[in-house]
Structures are given as structure tokens and as C-alpha cells.
């Protein structure tokens, strides 16, 4: 081995060395997939923290201002939609949009043209006439599903009836996400499987499954609430091990050995949030408690299972919980939002938003029991029912919420001791409607855009359009488009969008809409290259615009409050820099592994993510992929400073001192397959070498990549040199 300016290489067995020193502006793409492109939306609001943040380098504010609906995208489905769509890559049929409907139809749509890849009906929905009360009509799939990429399994809950309404069941179902086939051991009949909790049984006919499902570790969590506070429901959290669905654990709010007490619904659309180790939920009002707190009006942290310890550190409820119960002003209308605020004490926080119009800030590490919150702030005089979003810019940490149908409100959390909530900006949405917000950014810090949809319901028809606002100021970035951008079939706080591969997808009744940035497609088809030279992706020619539909009556664009600038903030031209290193080659054994050297130049450390990709390449038609890549990171002396074999399992050692799963997910560059490897590191200036091998001496085509996660620092990625075994053809 010898040390060169690009790191540690095998001088004696050198087969091919390709060196390129190049500067690129933000937004140029790597050899196989776009740099910083958001992929694999597996759950509600993209991450288990429920932040609603989608990182995609294509979403500059100037590009977003020209967003347009893709008129060549079909997107036809059958049934009303209350769940967020998902976006999944890595399957044999290419990228897919997953949509579910109240009619119990599950669809996988081609993400490029919106045609059906597969469709499955999972059972007859329960007719409205057979429900004691319902706010959504007939009852089928309401909550947002979740996908486990390692097993390629799609999990959902469906309310079904096999006999026209006489028998009502809740089934937790697992489908193969690539084919729609039901996986072995599923479905789980919830009522037949869940044991009574404190003498309270699970009664399927009175429980509604609205909150988004979540996976923490290897356990699937499903929350249940009521249908308008009818009958003797409980707030249930059901845990199902994804590898052993017969072993079910459950907990219920409003259950203390007294059948006259009920309630505590888990019903916020955001559902189960997680810090990577523990599930968190919010619960609603309890009924006939006699002043005995029994799990309602609370933020609760569970141990895996779910198991509730009952310790004050594992729950928070306001001191006026009983008054909130009596006034039906519960905390359950919004799921918990997990937020980290660097520089604040405490810095690990939970944001809870209530039907009383207040935002509550809590210490996630010690929720505190029945006590005052870290801070609170009255956002509105209306009820807050929705899924919030959170993001961080150079100006601070924010969260955005739907403050009833009337307002989109964004608030700042101060980096102080203790942290406080302060108003940032508010958009008046009176008459226009307001769905649950979501956020896009080019790199996780810059070009923040807060999006909402002018949804119908709650006394307003909504303008049925997508709207985007500057994350720092509230200035209008995208005002809804023209006649072609008009949607239909949205639902108050349930409807929200996702961003993936330069597109925004919105699922509504009987239709999935796709909006695209100028010149963007979801997944460019890769061109096989005989050498591992990194190549900018060619932007495809835009599809000709279809004949416009009849012009709709123009709607008035909402005006930000005085704190917002009335016009969009111009996007500055990004400083040229190396944003992504991406090289493909054939990995063999011994000395013929893949080596990628890179340099950090400048005056300070740089945060990067290094990835070893194999199985994910098969979706691009790459043959003979490396099935299980392992990754090593060496410094300029040749010392091993970090390693990884499976990005979902952190290897502690060297410069890696804590679990990295959450950081990898939040980076926007989590690998698409659980067998692939990733390391996040804050690296000082110097030379580094990434080595990709095959587990158990396996061979195949792999990709070694380095992404810049801290472009605002005074350091840059300055050079790449890669070495792999040069073969013939595509290898």
C-alpha cells in the first residue's frame, strides 16, 4: 500500500486509475442517480420524526415558481383518498407511487406516466349505514401506510366487512410492494388477536384507523381512535412484529378496570412518530373519568412493544387536562412532531398542537408527567387538526402548521435555555382552504419552501391548488398555477403532498396528480458506462404541453402578514463546488475492490455521507450488482476510521460514536436497500479513502458515492480519484 494525494491505494496491483478534478454548481447530477434527489418516501411526512421535509436539489425557488402539472400523467384510481401517497424505487417495474383509497383499493402507479402497475382490493369497505357514526362516509383504508424497504413489504390497515356490514373487522395487512401479493402470515385480525387491556376489549366496529402507521425497529405500530366520540372506543396502540405477526402487543388509553370510562383516541393524521428507538403518540379527550387521568390529553413515549412505563419521564399532560376533556379541546388532533434545536437546552424536543389552538414545547428526553410544558404559544383561536412540518435554515428552526382552515402558520423555536416559541409568519387562507403542510429544500438548509394545498371541507370548497411559500419570510413562491393545475377531491387536513425526483405528487379522490419542475423526470434512465467516470446527467426534453382544459375562474392569491415580504425572495446563484462524487465499477476480491479517494480542502470540517450502493442499481438495468456491499473509510495515514455493512445497523468505533440511522434518513441520501452501506462523518481537512467490498468475498457492480451535507462551510470537496478493475462492456 502507498499514500498518494488521494489517499491509500494498492500501488502494486493497480489496474486502472481515473482522476478527475472538477467544479460543479449545485444541481448537477451523478453518474447513476441525481445528486440530492429525494427518493423512497416510505411513510407519512417522509421521516419517522414526521418532519415533512423532502430534500431535492432540483427544488430551487426559481424552479418551483414554474411548477406545472404533468398532463401526461394518468393517475386514475377508484375511491376517496384520506391517506398520503408514497414513492418507492428499487422494484422490477421501476419507480412507483403507492395510493390507497377508502374503497379498500391499493394501487401501485408508474411514477413517470401514472399508469397502473398493480392494483389490489383488500376487502369490502364497511357501508356508512352500518357505522354508528362516521365523518368520512364508508370506512376502508384511511391511515397512511408504511413500507419496509428491507423486506419490500407495504403495511396498511383496512376496515372490512365480509357480509355487507353484519360483521366488521380491522385487518392489518402486509403486501409485497412490488406485486401486491399478500405476504405469508398476514393479515392480522385485530379484534381477534388483541387481548383486553385493563378489562377493556378492542371492538372493531367502534374504532377508526386514521393515524399514519409507523415502524420502529422491527415492530409495526398502528394507532386507533374513534368515529366522532361515538360508543365505547379507546385510544389503542397495537404493535405487530413484522417478522412474527402472530405476536401482538397492545395498549389502550381510557382503560382503568372501569368500563364506564373510555376515550383517549389516537387519531392525528401524523400518527406514530419515532426517534429511532421509541414510538411517540398523542391522545385525545377521555370521557367519564371522574377526574382520574388515564392516558388521555397526552404525549406518550412507549418502550418497544408497545409498553407504557407510567413514569413521568415517559408522558406529558397539561395541568388543565380535565378542562380540555370537558371542552373537547384535546391534543389528539395533531400527532407528535419531533424536533432537534442545536444550541437550545433542552435541544431534543416534541411539538404538540391542540384543538385549544396552542402549541406546546416538550423535553423529549424527560416529558415530565402532569406539569407545565417547556413553553407554549397560542397559535390560533381555532382548533388545530393536521400534520405539522419542521425545518431548519440559517435563520433558525421552524415548524409549520395548519392553524384551522383559515391560516397557515409558521413559528420559530429559539436556540435558548429554555427554548421558546415565537411567531415567524402567517398566511391568511380564508376561503382558500389549507391542508397539512410539507417542505422542500435543495440541501436540507437552503431554498426552503413550505407547501400547502387549498383543500375543501370544514365549510370551504378550497381553491384546490398547490401553494408554496418561502420558509423564512412567507413570501409567495408558487401561487397555484393556471387552469391545468386545478385539482379536485381534496379533504381539509388529510390531504398533503410528497416530493420525489423533481416532482410533487398529491393523491385526491379518484386521482393522483403529478406536478413537475421544468425539465424534470422522476428517474432518468442511466446509461451504462464502460469506465467509472462520473458524468453529469442530461436533462430530458420536456414533454409537449397537452391542450389546456377550459380556464377556471382565477382565485385571489393569499397575502402574507406584515412580517412576510410580498414578493418571492430571489434565489442567489450558488457558489460552484463539488456537490457529489459518484463512481461505478466492478468489485472483485482481494486487492481488486473498489477504492474512491477524495480530499476535504479549506479551513474547517465538512459533513459528508459516504455510501456503498449495490442492490439499488438493479432498477436501472445494471446487471450483476454487488448484492451486499460493505464500506470502509480510511484517513490520510491509512487508518480505518469508520465502517458499515448495513446502513440500518450502525457500527460504533473510530469516529462513529452514536447511532447514525436517524441522521442517514434525515440526510435525504438513505440507501434504497437495507443491505447497502452508509457512513455520515464530520471530516477535517485532509485525504480520505472509501473502500467498497462484497460481504463474504462476493463480487459484482457497485457504486461508491460521497455527498456534501454542509455546503455552507468554508471547506469543499476538492478532488476525486477512483480505482476499480476495468473490464469490458458495461463493466
XYZ file of C-alpha atoms in Angstrom:
731
model
C 0.000 0.000 0.000
C 1.132 3.553 -0.589
C -0.173 7.002 0.241
C -0.956 9.418 -2.559
C -2.658 12.783 -2.524
C -5.977 10.961 -2.923
C -5.469 8.521 -0.077
C -4.498 4.893 0.383
C -4.232 2.728 -2.740
C -2.585 -0.566 -3.714
C 0.331 0.538 -5.875
C 1.463 -2.993 -6.764
C -1.925 -4.209 -8.025
C -3.125 -1.003 -9.651
C -5.394 -1.928 -12.564
C -6.911 1.400 -13.547
C -6.818 4.854 -12.040
C -9.223 7.511 -13.184
C -8.645 11.002 -11.826
C -10.923 13.947 -12.369
C -10.739 17.344 -10.732
C -13.866 19.284 -11.492
C -16.085 22.027 -10.098
C -19.829 21.752 -10.440
C -22.674 24.000 -9.375
C -25.373 22.688 -7.073
C -27.904 20.677 -9.021
C -25.619 18.716 -11.391
C -26.207 15.015 -11.137
C -24.040 11.971 -10.544
C -23.380 9.022 -12.798
C -26.359 6.927 -11.792
C -28.927 8.955 -9.821
C -29.474 12.689 -9.357
C -27.454 14.271 -6.567
C -29.593 15.244 -3.588
C -32.737 13.829 -5.238
C -35.412 12.813 -2.758
C -36.228 9.101 -3.160
C -38.220 6.398 -1.388
C -40.972 8.143 0.526
C -41.849 5.173 2.731
C -44.022 6.854 5.364
C -46.096 9.869 6.330
C -44.158 13.144 6.045
C -41.099 11.259 4.818
C -39.335 10.574 8.136
C -40.225 8.932 11.430
C -39.865 12.323 13.143
C -42.808 13.381 10.900
C -40.846 16.449 9.787
C -42.372 16.540 6.289
C -39.029 17.624 4.787
C -38.057 16.484 1.270
C -34.513 17.242 0.109
C -34.115 17.536 -3.663
C -31.517 19.745 -5.343
C -33.927 20.477 -8.200
C -36.333 22.394 -5.933
C -34.791 25.843 -6.100
C -37.275 28.629 -5.520
C -36.829 29.886 -9.076
C -37.588 26.429 -10.483
C -40.523 25.911 -8.123
C -42.106 29.147 -9.342
C -42.576 27.406 -12.714
C -44.036 24.164 -11.384
C -46.650 22.686 -13.740
C -48.935 19.677 -13.697
C -47.773 16.816 -15.888
C -50.753 16.393 -18.203
C -49.331 13.096 -19.492
C -49.529 11.553 -16.024
C -52.713 9.430 -15.832
C -53.104 8.775 -12.092
C -56.645 7.369 -12.307
C -57.725 5.415 -9.216
C -61.093 4.466 -7.697
C -62.191 5.692 -4.287
C -61.904 8.638 -1.928
C -58.437 9.294 -0.535
C -57.566 10.388 3.011
C -54.005 8.995 3.104
C -50.761 10.478 1.826
C -49.235 8.727 -1.220
C -45.840 7.009 -1.028
C -42.997 6.800 -3.560
C -40.941 3.612 -3.890
C -37.980 2.704 -6.091
C -35.898 -0.452 -6.404
C -38.523 -2.824 -7.815
C -38.633 -4.681 -11.134
C -41.253 -2.321 -12.594
C -39.383 0.897 -11.876
C -40.373 3.784 -9.606
C -43.902 3.611 -8.189
C -46.414 5.864 -6.476
C -48.475 3.965 -3.894
C -52.017 5.210 -3.257
C -54.796 3.744 -1.093
C -58.491 4.576 -1.009
C -61.463 4.432 1.303
C -62.858 1.759 -1.034
C -60.035 -0.555 0.134
C -58.245 -0.307 -3.200
C -54.440 -0.305 -3.173
C -52.600 0.983 -6.252
C -49.020 0.978 -7.469
C -48.776 3.546 -10.263
C -45.902 4.094 -12.651
C -44.247 7.233 -11.261
C -43.495 8.557 -14.760
C -46.817 8.181 -16.578
C -49.311 7.283 -13.837
C -50.484 4.003 -15.350
C -51.349 1.090 -13.058
C -48.513 -1.354 -12.347
C -50.651 -3.409 -9.984
C -53.916 -2.959 -8.112
C -55.499 -4.943 -5.292
C -58.761 -4.707 -3.380
C -58.245 -5.965 0.179
C -61.905 -6.413 1.105
C -65.289 -4.741 1.006
C -65.366 -1.437 2.941
C -67.970 -1.000 5.671
C -71.015 0.930 4.357
C -71.966 4.174 6.059
C -75.334 2.729 7.128
C -73.583 0.044 9.181
C -71.462 2.504 11.183
C -72.761 4.178 14.322
C -71.308 7.468 13.148
C -68.651 8.481 10.647
C -67.095 11.698 9.403
C -65.729 10.184 6.181
C -68.575 8.073 4.795
C -67.952 4.382 4.256
C -64.896 3.034 6.019
C -61.941 1.285 4.383
C -58.302 2.394 4.316
C -57.958 5.812 5.962
C -54.490 5.958 7.580
C -51.270 6.361 5.582
C -49.445 3.029 5.060
C -45.748 2.426 5.640
C -43.151 0.469 3.640
C -40.262 -1.589 4.991
C -37.660 -1.438 2.222
C -35.579 -4.323 3.546
C -38.438 -6.819 3.178
C -40.139 -4.835 0.372
C -43.361 -5.010 2.408
C -46.230 -2.499 2.355
C -48.217 -2.368 5.611
C -51.723 -0.920 5.935
C -54.908 -1.187 7.976
C -58.274 -1.804 6.334
C -61.749 -1.816 7.855
C -63.674 -4.534 6.025
C -66.918 -6.453 6.101
C -67.281 -9.914 4.548
C -71.088 -9.915 4.756
C -72.402 -6.477 3.872
C -71.919 -4.879 7.275
C -73.141 -7.503 9.743
C -69.536 -8.380 10.615
C -66.946 -5.602 10.881
C -63.209 -6.250 11.043
C -59.991 -4.270 11.240
C -57.257 -6.134 9.370
C -53.572 -5.181 9.482
C -52.269 -6.300 6.096
C -48.813 -6.800 4.592
C -48.420 -6.764 0.807
C -45.407 -7.298 -1.419
C -44.844 -3.721 -2.554
C -43.625 -4.857 -5.981
C -46.511 -7.214 -6.829
C -49.398 -6.550 -4.424
C -49.405 -10.160 -3.227
C -50.344 -10.744 0.434
C -47.310 -11.788 2.459
C -47.284 -15.029 4.412
C -48.672 -14.834 7.962
C -50.902 -11.853 7.235
C -53.437 -10.298 7.685
C -53.808 -9.778 11.433
C -57.413 -9.739 12.689
C -57.050 -7.028 15.334
C -60.190 -7.754 17.376
C -59.466 -11.488 17.435
C -55.801 -11.029 18.339
C -55.589 -8.097 20.764
C -56.149 -9.054 24.384
C -58.318 -6.779 26.592
C -56.305 -4.027 28.265
C -57.359 -3.401 31.865
C -60.595 -5.265 31.107
C -61.306 -3.129 28.022
C -61.635 -5.103 24.759
C -60.840 -3.933 21.252
C -64.177 -3.564 19.412
C -63.549 -3.166 15.685
C -66.943 -1.643 14.894
C -66.337 1.473 17.043
C -62.650 2.096 16.261
C -61.362 4.197 13.369
C -57.852 3.833 11.994
C -56.895 7.344 10.839
C -53.296 7.930 12.083
C -50.327 7.040 9.870
C -48.661 3.710 10.576
C -45.049 3.571 11.748
C -42.184 1.095 12.039
C -39.702 1.326 14.913
C -37.030 -1.346 14.934
C -38.781 -4.455 13.659
C -42.208 -3.612 15.095
C -45.117 -2.159 13.127
C -47.256 0.243 15.170
C -50.890 1.025 14.334
C -52.983 3.607 16.199
C -56.773 3.684 16.549
C -59.287 6.285 17.649
C -62.980 6.967 17.405
C -65.597 7.926 14.874
C -66.693 11.257 16.328
C -66.505 10.224 20.018
C -69.185 7.587 19.403
C -69.591 4.486 21.575
C -67.076 2.999 23.964
C -63.897 3.377 21.971
C -60.341 3.664 23.276
C -57.108 5.100 22.003
C -55.344 1.884 21.028
C -51.712 1.441 20.028
C -51.142 -2.012 18.546
C -47.650 -3.400 17.952
C -47.025 -6.216 15.457
C -43.509 -7.639 14.913
C -43.074 -7.602 11.153
C -41.288 -10.971 11.251
C -43.782 -12.578 13.653
C -47.267 -11.134 13.097
C -48.869 -13.688 15.411
C -47.222 -11.991 18.417
C -49.281 -8.848 19.045
C -48.936 -6.359 21.929
C -51.394 -3.532 22.611
C -52.043 -0.619 24.972
C -55.230 1.410 25.440
C -55.961 4.876 26.827
C -59.082 5.398 28.915
C -58.862 1.895 30.342
C -58.506 1.526 34.135
C -60.615 -1.510 35.016
C -63.776 0.537 34.646
C -65.954 0.003 31.595
C -67.706 3.351 32.137
C -64.513 5.191 31.142
C -63.408 5.410 27.534
C -61.768 7.729 25.001
C -58.166 8.888 24.600
C -58.248 8.445 20.813
C -55.037 8.236 18.814
C -56.311 9.982 15.701
C -53.967 12.703 14.403
C -53.081 12.060 10.755
C -49.337 12.103 11.521
C -49.793 9.010 13.643
C -46.842 7.339 15.293
C -43.609 9.354 15.439
C -40.246 7.930 16.472
C -36.735 8.962 17.463
C -35.438 5.660 16.079
C -35.835 3.811 19.375
C -39.238 4.660 20.849
C -42.691 5.311 19.392
C -44.476 8.536 20.408
C -48.211 9.286 20.158
C -50.660 11.998 21.159
C -54.025 11.105 22.678
C -57.386 12.859 22.716
C -60.080 13.507 25.296
C -61.218 10.852 27.745
C -64.836 10.518 28.886
C -66.405 9.999 32.343
C -63.047 9.737 34.125
C -64.227 11.242 37.399
C -61.049 13.311 37.444
C -58.731 10.284 37.219
C -56.117 10.708 34.494
C -55.943 7.540 32.404
C -53.837 8.285 29.357
C -55.842 10.988 27.573
C -54.805 14.527 26.589
C -51.176 13.441 26.461
C -47.936 12.950 24.598
C -46.716 9.453 25.443
C -43.386 7.759 24.783
C -43.523 3.967 24.685
C -40.892 1.340 25.105
C -40.812 -1.229 22.287
C -43.880 -3.400 22.317
C -45.684 -1.015 22.933
C -45.109 -0.877 26.679
C -46.027 2.237 28.680
C -43.915 2.595 31.812
C -46.223 5.107 33.510
C -43.152 7.080 34.589
C -43.440 10.897 34.386
C -40.430 10.941 32.066
C -42.470 8.958 29.535
C -45.571 11.127 29.289
C -46.747 14.714 29.402
C -50.243 16.006 30.041
C -51.188 19.628 30.788
C -52.344 20.527 34.274
C -55.724 21.550 32.819
C -56.274 18.196 31.109
C -59.669 17.690 32.749
C -60.945 21.035 31.445
C -59.697 20.125 27.974
C -61.587 16.824 28.329
C -64.795 18.577 29.285
C -64.499 21.105 26.433
C -63.448 18.501 23.822
C -60.296 20.534 23.126
C -57.926 17.618 23.007
C -54.325 17.160 21.959
C -55.111 14.257 19.656
C -55.854 16.274 16.514
C -52.155 16.506 15.624
C -49.615 13.733 16.010
C -46.320 14.474 17.803
C -43.615 16.317 15.863
C -40.039 15.518 16.933
C -37.648 18.447 16.562
C -33.968 18.954 17.382
C -32.783 22.540 18.007
C -28.968 22.829 18.181
C -27.901 25.276 20.881
C -31.130 25.003 22.866
C -31.356 23.484 26.349
C -33.077 21.072 26.166
C -32.403 20.503 22.468
C -34.357 17.254 21.890
C -37.947 18.429 21.698
C -41.516 17.418 20.912
C -44.033 19.863 19.469
C -47.664 19.096 20.335
C -50.535 21.099 18.847
C -54.026 21.056 20.319
C -57.628 21.731 19.461
C -57.318 24.527 22.039
C -55.216 26.421 19.452
C -51.973 26.137 21.434
C -48.532 24.822 20.537
C -46.682 23.048 23.347
C -42.920 22.515 23.502
C -41.712 19.487 25.484
C -38.398 17.950 26.536
C -38.250 14.709 24.563
C -35.729 13.137 26.952
C -37.906 13.806 30.021
C -41.511 14.603 29.145
C -42.241 15.500 32.763
C -45.643 13.977 33.601
C -48.512 16.271 34.619
C -46.740 19.614 34.538
C -46.217 22.841 32.633
C -44.535 22.483 29.225
C -41.103 23.870 28.399
C -43.020 26.591 26.552
C -46.427 27.181 24.984
C -47.788 29.619 22.419
C -51.317 30.428 21.286
C -51.221 29.943 17.538
C -54.914 30.489 16.806
C -58.329 30.689 18.412
C -59.426 27.801 16.169
C -58.836 24.058 16.522
C -55.553 22.711 15.129
C -56.183 19.373 13.389
C -53.425 18.389 10.934
C -49.929 17.048 10.406
C -47.261 19.709 11.049
C -43.822 20.000 9.416
C -40.452 21.241 10.660
C -37.269 22.519 9.031
C -34.080 24.436 9.780
C -32.472 27.251 7.787
C -29.567 29.568 8.510
C -32.152 31.803 10.213
C -33.271 29.183 12.747
C -35.517 26.188 13.409
C -39.172 26.401 12.376
C -42.352 24.391 12.426
C -45.309 24.986 10.129
C -48.879 24.022 10.928
C -52.400 24.258 9.588
C -54.000 26.652 12.069
C -57.515 25.510 11.126
C -58.842 26.010 7.602
C -58.160 29.752 7.936
C -54.385 30.037 8.299
C -51.027 28.525 7.513
C -48.803 29.481 10.457
C -45.056 29.096 10.810
C -43.312 29.537 14.151
C -39.673 29.647 15.219
C -38.118 27.718 18.124
C -35.330 29.748 19.712
C -31.928 28.229 20.488
C -32.036 29.392 24.117
C -32.195 27.978 27.637
C -35.022 27.131 27.740
C -36.176 27.276 24.109
C -39.217 29.414 23.308
C -41.819 29.502 20.549
C -42.072 32.749 18.568
C -44.244 33.685 15.606
C -42.443 33.754 12.256
C -45.088 34.349 9.559
C -48.730 33.565 8.838
C -50.683 33.234 5.603
C -54.401 34.025 5.637
C -56.139 31.149 3.819
C -59.732 32.214 4.466
C -61.952 30.770 1.749
C -58.987 29.105 0.041
C -58.560 26.107 2.332
C -55.400 24.769 3.930
C -54.099 21.205 4.012
C -51.307 19.785 6.145
C -48.022 21.456 5.123
C -44.884 19.835 3.758
C -41.473 21.312 2.927
C -38.881 21.063 0.157
C -35.228 22.126 0.217
C -32.309 21.815 -2.148
C -29.939 20.584 0.547
C -31.733 20.479 3.894
C -30.948 24.126 4.730
C -31.407 26.361 1.698
C -34.262 27.117 -0.688
C -36.853 26.132 1.899
C -40.387 26.142 0.504
C -43.415 25.450 2.692
C -46.202 23.896 0.616
C -49.899 23.576 1.315
C -52.957 22.615 -0.717
C -56.171 24.616 -0.872
C -58.295 21.789 0.445
C -62.049 21.500 0.636
C -64.128 20.676 3.700
C -64.954 22.332 7.018
C -67.222 24.891 5.392
C -64.995 25.821 2.451
C -64.615 24.416 -1.041
C -60.964 25.412 -1.117
C -59.231 26.621 -4.246
C -57.964 23.050 -4.916
C -54.494 24.324 -5.799
C -50.950 23.807 -4.642
C -49.262 26.826 -2.997
C -45.628 27.378 -1.992
C -44.100 29.970 0.376
C -40.561 30.988 1.293
C -39.642 29.175 4.508
C -38.013 32.199 6.160
C -40.347 35.003 5.081
C -43.639 33.542 3.875
C -43.267 35.276 0.503
C -45.211 33.593 -2.297
C -43.029 31.236 -4.337
C -45.769 29.361 -6.210
C -49.266 30.836 -6.442
C -51.194 27.824 -7.699
C -50.576 27.828 -11.432
C -53.157 28.148 -14.179
C -56.174 26.211 -15.402
C -54.229 22.967 -15.828
C -53.063 22.959 -12.204
C -56.563 22.849 -10.719
C -57.245 19.680 -8.697
C -60.419 18.172 -7.229
C -61.376 15.894 -4.350
C -59.149 17.192 -1.541
C -60.030 16.825 2.149
C -59.406 19.532 4.798
C -56.424 18.496 6.937
C -55.954 14.994 5.468
C -54.596 15.998 2.057
C -50.874 16.635 1.805
C -48.231 16.097 -0.862
C -44.847 14.457 -1.291
C -41.765 15.398 -3.332
C -39.597 12.916 -5.228
C -37.262 13.196 -8.221
C -38.150 16.771 -9.048
C -41.885 16.178 -8.765
C -44.711 16.722 -6.298
C -47.424 14.076 -6.051
C -50.851 14.705 -4.491
C -53.454 11.953 -4.019
C -57.114 13.016 -4.036
C -60.460 11.304 -4.594
C -60.164 9.068 -7.679
C -56.964 10.754 -8.867
C -53.239 11.127 -8.221
C -51.786 14.363 -9.614
C -48.143 14.856 -10.590
C -46.534 18.304 -10.760
C -43.103 18.665 -12.338
C -40.344 21.219 -12.363
C -39.119 22.453 -15.746
C -37.144 19.689 -17.443
C -37.518 17.140 -14.637
C -38.465 13.450 -14.781
C -38.750 11.137 -11.759
C -35.887 8.787 -12.631
C -33.590 9.340 -15.585
C -32.695 6.087 -17.328
C -28.992 5.540 -16.650
C -26.554 4.996 -19.482
C -24.152 2.124 -18.920
C -20.570 3.407 -18.937
C -17.500 1.257 -19.642
C -15.419 3.249 -17.144
C -16.322 4.627 -13.736
C -16.113 8.241 -14.867
C -18.643 10.486 -13.133
C -20.920 12.039 -15.755
C -23.468 14.850 -15.389
C -26.992 13.672 -16.128
C -28.513 15.093 -19.307
C -31.796 16.902 -18.688
C -34.564 15.372 -20.815
C -36.561 17.436 -23.267
C -39.853 18.477 -21.642
C -42.954 16.658 -22.837
C -45.084 18.879 -25.107
C -47.893 20.536 -23.184
C -51.289 18.967 -23.769
C -54.254 21.057 -24.878
C -55.344 23.116 -21.861
C -58.637 22.415 -20.202
C -61.210 25.237 -20.046
C -59.922 28.122 -17.984
C -61.109 28.112 -14.392
C -62.148 31.294 -12.632
C -58.978 32.854 -11.212
C -58.685 32.847 -7.452
C -57.124 35.519 -5.304
C -53.651 34.633 -4.071
C -53.326 34.797 -0.300
C -51.332 37.701 1.101
C -48.765 37.071 3.851
C -48.982 39.052 7.064
C -46.840 42.136 7.549
C -43.862 40.052 8.579
C -43.631 38.483 5.123
C -42.100 40.036 2.025
C -44.791 40.472 -0.639
C -42.668 39.062 -3.451
C -40.539 35.932 -3.671
C -37.006 36.232 -2.421
C -34.618 35.861 -5.392
C -32.527 32.722 -5.258
C -28.827 33.622 -5.275
C -26.587 31.889 -7.776
C -24.912 29.048 -5.892
C -21.173 29.184 -5.460
C -19.576 26.481 -7.645
C -18.458 23.483 -5.685
C -18.168 19.730 -5.900
C -21.523 18.558 -4.605
C -21.415 14.827 -5.287
C -18.910 12.116 -6.144
C -20.391 9.062 -7.831
C -18.410 6.262 -9.480
C -19.473 2.819 -10.638
C -17.272 -0.211 -11.130
C -16.942 -3.973 -10.775
C -15.939 -5.068 -7.275
C -13.863 -8.232 -7.059
C -11.981 -9.783 -4.139
C -8.607 -9.286 -2.526
C -6.854 -6.206 -3.862
C -9.375 -5.767 -6.676
C -12.004 -3.983 -4.619
C -13.379 -0.521 -5.399
C -11.429 2.410 -3.994
C -12.601 6.013 -4.019
C -10.282 8.738 -2.775
C -11.381 12.270 -2.004
C -9.992 15.408 -0.387
C -11.517 17.903 2.032
C -9.965 21.303 1.332
C -10.455 24.519 3.261
C -10.296 25.828 6.813
C -12.835 23.728 8.686
C -14.527 20.338 8.872
C -17.088 19.165 6.332
C -20.070 16.906 6.958
C -20.413 14.198 4.309
C -22.249 10.960 3.742
C -20.307 8.137 2.096
C -22.343 5.329 0.523
C -21.670 1.867 -0.875
C -24.547 1.007 -3.233
C -25.275 -2.346 -4.890
C -28.815 -3.815 -4.965
C -30.373 -0.418 -5.749
C -28.594 -0.371 -9.141
C -30.700 -3.245 -10.474
C -33.671 -0.916 -11.001
C -31.606 0.970 -13.586
C -30.915 -2.161 -15.627
C -27.388 -2.633 -14.259
C -26.548 -6.370 -14.387
C -24.554 -8.406 -11.853
C -24.918 -5.965 -8.982
C -22.995 -6.440 -5.738
C -25.709 -7.936 -3.537
C -24.276 -6.981 -0.146
C -21.672 -4.193 -0.184
C -19.625 -3.285 2.869
C -17.921 0.082 3.303
C -14.707 1.259 4.951
C -13.476 4.832 5.444
C -9.742 5.477 5.922
C -7.920 8.723 6.694
C -4.763 10.040 5.061
C -2.490 7.817 7.158
C -4.335 4.706 6.029
C -6.000 4.164 9.405
C -9.536 2.753 9.401
C -11.756 5.435 10.972
C -15.263 4.096 10.218
C -17.027 1.116 8.674
C -20.525 -0.081 7.870
C -22.153 -3.208 6.452
C -25.859 -2.339 6.689
C -26.853 1.326 6.934
C -29.716 0.495 9.324
C -27.215 -1.018 11.790
C -24.555 1.420 12.994
C -21.080 0.066 13.748
C -19.737 2.048 16.702
C -15.999 2.644 16.514
C -13.381 5.110 15.335
C -15.075 8.429 14.614
C -18.569 6.883 14.890
C -19.737 7.238 18.494
C -23.546 7.050 18.267
C -26.374 5.522 16.241
C -26.474 7.023 12.744
C -29.788 5.707 11.401
C -31.759 8.879 12.056
C -29.071 11.158 10.616
C -28.831 8.997 7.500
C -32.594 9.080 6.985
C -32.737 12.843 7.539
C -29.858 13.495 5.134
C -32.058 12.730 2.131
C -29.499 10.148 0.970
C -30.532 6.987 2.814
C -29.757 3.985 0.579
C -32.755 2.358 -1.031
C -31.881 -1.135 0.177
C -31.160 -2.243 3.732
C -28.135 -4.277 2.640
C -26.357 -1.188 1.359
C -23.893 0.805 3.445
C -23.605 4.408 4.553
C -21.455 6.482 6.909
C -22.060 10.090 7.984
C -18.967 11.893 9.250
C -17.707 15.380 10.083
C -14.281 15.234 8.460
C -11.430 17.706 8.995
C -9.380 18.817 6.009
C -7.242 16.057 4.573
C -7.175 12.987 2.333
C -9.679 10.141 2.651
C -10.279 6.784 1.025
C -13.557 4.867 0.792
C -13.319 1.145 0.043
C -16.259 -0.989 -1.112
C -16.040 -4.773 -0.766
C -18.506 -7.623 -1.062
C -19.578 -9.417 2.126
C -18.149 -12.973 2.200
C -15.994 -12.177 -0.849
C -18.957 -11.740 -3.164
C -18.444 -9.792 -6.381
C -20.498 -7.503 -8.572
C -21.116 -3.990 -9.814
C -21.296 -1.323 -7.113
C -21.314 2.422 -6.666
C -19.163 4.437 -4.277
C -20.512 7.906 -3.521
C -19.723 10.925 -1.385
C -22.298 13.696 -0.827
C -21.590 17.130 0.645
C -24.036 17.719 3.531
C -22.660 21.090 4.693
C -22.229 23.340 1.692
C -22.332 26.486 3.805
C -18.959 25.725 5.470
C -15.571 27.096 4.442
C -14.425 23.727 3.136
C -15.087 21.921 -0.129
C -14.828 18.504 -1.694
C -11.826 19.237 -3.864
C -10.913 16.107 -5.838
C -11.839 12.525 -6.602
C -9.654 9.647 -7.740
C -11.146 6.197 -8.047
C -9.719 2.797 -8.742
C -11.547 -0.338 -9.790
C -10.953 -3.340 -12.015
C -11.505 -2.296 -15.630
C -13.338 -4.936 -17.642
C -15.257 -4.920 -20.914
C -18.749 -3.894 -21.937
C -20.773 -2.232 -19.201
C -18.243 -3.232 -16.547
